[in-house]
Coordinates of C-alpha atoms in Angstrom, one line a residue:
X1 CA 103.6 81.6 110.5
X2 CA 103.2 77.8 110.3
X3 CA 99.2 78.4 110.2
X4 CA 99.4 80.5 106.9
X5 CA 100.4 80.2 103.4
X6 CA 101.3 83.8 103.8
X7 CA 104.4 85.7 102.8
X8 CA 105.0 88.3 104.9
X9 CA 108.9 88.8 104.5
X10 CA 107.6 90.1 101.3
X11 CA 104.5 91.9 101.1
X12 CA 101.9 92.5 104.2
X13 CA 97.9 93.5 103.9
X14 CA 97.3 96.7 105.8
X15 CA 93.8 97.6 104.9
X16 CA 91.1 95.8 103.1
X17 CA 87.8 97.3 101.8
X18 CA 85.3 94.9 100.8
X19 CA 81.5 95.1 99.6
X20 CA 79.7 91.9 98.4
X21 CA 76.2 91.1 97.2
X22 CA 73.5 87.9 98.2
X23 CA 71.7 86.2 95.5
X24 CA 69.4 84.3 98.2
X25 CA 67.1 82.2 95.4
X26 CA 70.6 81.2 93.4
X27 CA 72.5 80.9 97.0
X28 CA 75.8 82.6 95.7
X29 CA 77.5 85.2 97.2
X30 CA 79.8 87.8 95.1
X31 CA 82.5 89.8 96.6
X32 CA 85.1 92.4 95.6
X33 CA 88.2 92.7 98.2
X34 CA 90.4 95.3 97.3
X35 CA 93.5 95.0 99.5
X36 CA 95.9 98.0 100.4
X37 CA 99.3 95.6 100.2
X38 CA 102.7 96.9 101.8
X39 CA 106.1 95.3 100.4
X40 CA 108.8 94.7 102.1
X41 CA 111.3 95.4 99.5
X42 CA 110.9 96.9 96.0
X43 CA 111.2 93.3 94.2
X44 CA 108.9 91.4 96.3
X45 CA 107.1 89.1 93.3
X46 CA 103.9 88.6 94.9
X47 CA 101.3 88.1 97.5
X48 CA 100.4 84.5 99.5
X49 CA 96.9 84.4 101.1
X50 CA 95.1 82.0 102.4
X51 CA 91.7 81.0 100.5
X52 CA 89.0 78.4 101.4
X53 CA 86.2 77.6 98.7
X54 CA 86.7 80.3 96.5
X55 CA 85.6 80.8 92.9
X56 CA 88.1 83.5 91.9
X57 CA 86.5 85.8 88.9
X58 CA 89.5 88.4 87.9
X59 CA 92.3 89.8 90.0
X60 CA 93.5 92.7 89.2
X61 CA 95.3 96.3 90.2
X62 CA 93.1 98.8 91.8
X63 CA 93.2 101.0 88.2
X64 CA 92.0 97.7 86.7
X65 CA 95.0 95.7 84.6
X66 CA 94.7 92.3 85.4
X67 CA 96.9 90.8 87.6
X68 CA 98.4 86.7 87.0
X69 CA 97.6 84.7 89.8
X70 CA 97.3 81.1 90.7
X71 CA 94.9 79.7 93.1
X72 CA 96.6 76.4 94.2
X73 CA 94.5 73.0 95.1
X74 CA 94.2 72.6 98.2
X75 CA 96.9 70.2 100.4
X76 CA 95.9 67.5 101.5
X77 CA 98.8 66.9 103.8
X78 CA 98.2 70.6 106.1
X79 CA 94.1 71.0 105.1
X80 CA 93.8 73.3 107.5
X81 CA 96.0 76.0 105.3
X82 CA 93.1 75.8 103.2
X83 CA 94.2 76.8 99.2
X84 CA 97.1 78.9 98.2
X85 CA 95.9 82.0 96.7
X86 CA 99.9 83.5 94.4
X87 CA 99.5 86.9 93.4
X88 CA 101.8 88.5 90.8
X89 CA 102.7 92.0 92.1
X90 CA 103.3 95.0 89.9
X91 CA 106.9 96.2 89.7
X92 CA 107.2 99.0 91.9
X93 CA 106.8 102.1 90.7
X94 CA 109.7 105.2 89.6
X95 CA 108.7 107.1 93.1
X96 CA 110.1 103.9 94.9
X97 CA 105.9 103.5 96.9
X98 CA 106.1 100.1 98.9
X99 CA 102.0 99.9 98.8
X100 CA 99.7 98.9 95.7
X101 CA 95.9 97.9 95.8
X102 CA 95.1 94.5 94.4
X103 CA 91.7 93.9 93.7
X104 CA 89.8 90.6 93.7
X105 CA 86.6 89.6 92.4
X106 CA 85.3 86.0 93.8
X107 CA 82.4 84.1 94.4

């Protein structure tokens, strides 16, 4: 898809649980998004998400283990894509499960 930074050939978001809190005095929205990600292959390495203007506080597995991530700067030649958030996926488990949950905390 030319209108997205996503990588559906490797990983696809199947479900999103999202909670947020709003601090009206400070004009801040803090949110936590837990994505259920299905990997197309057992050796999928990353999940690519489209973002815009987020400050990422943490990225972790559903059980709390930190995950590596890169929030790339805006590509000025393609600003309509926003910023690419690339999240390193955990290696597949011994059961061969193709799903994992990733939680991103941001404001």
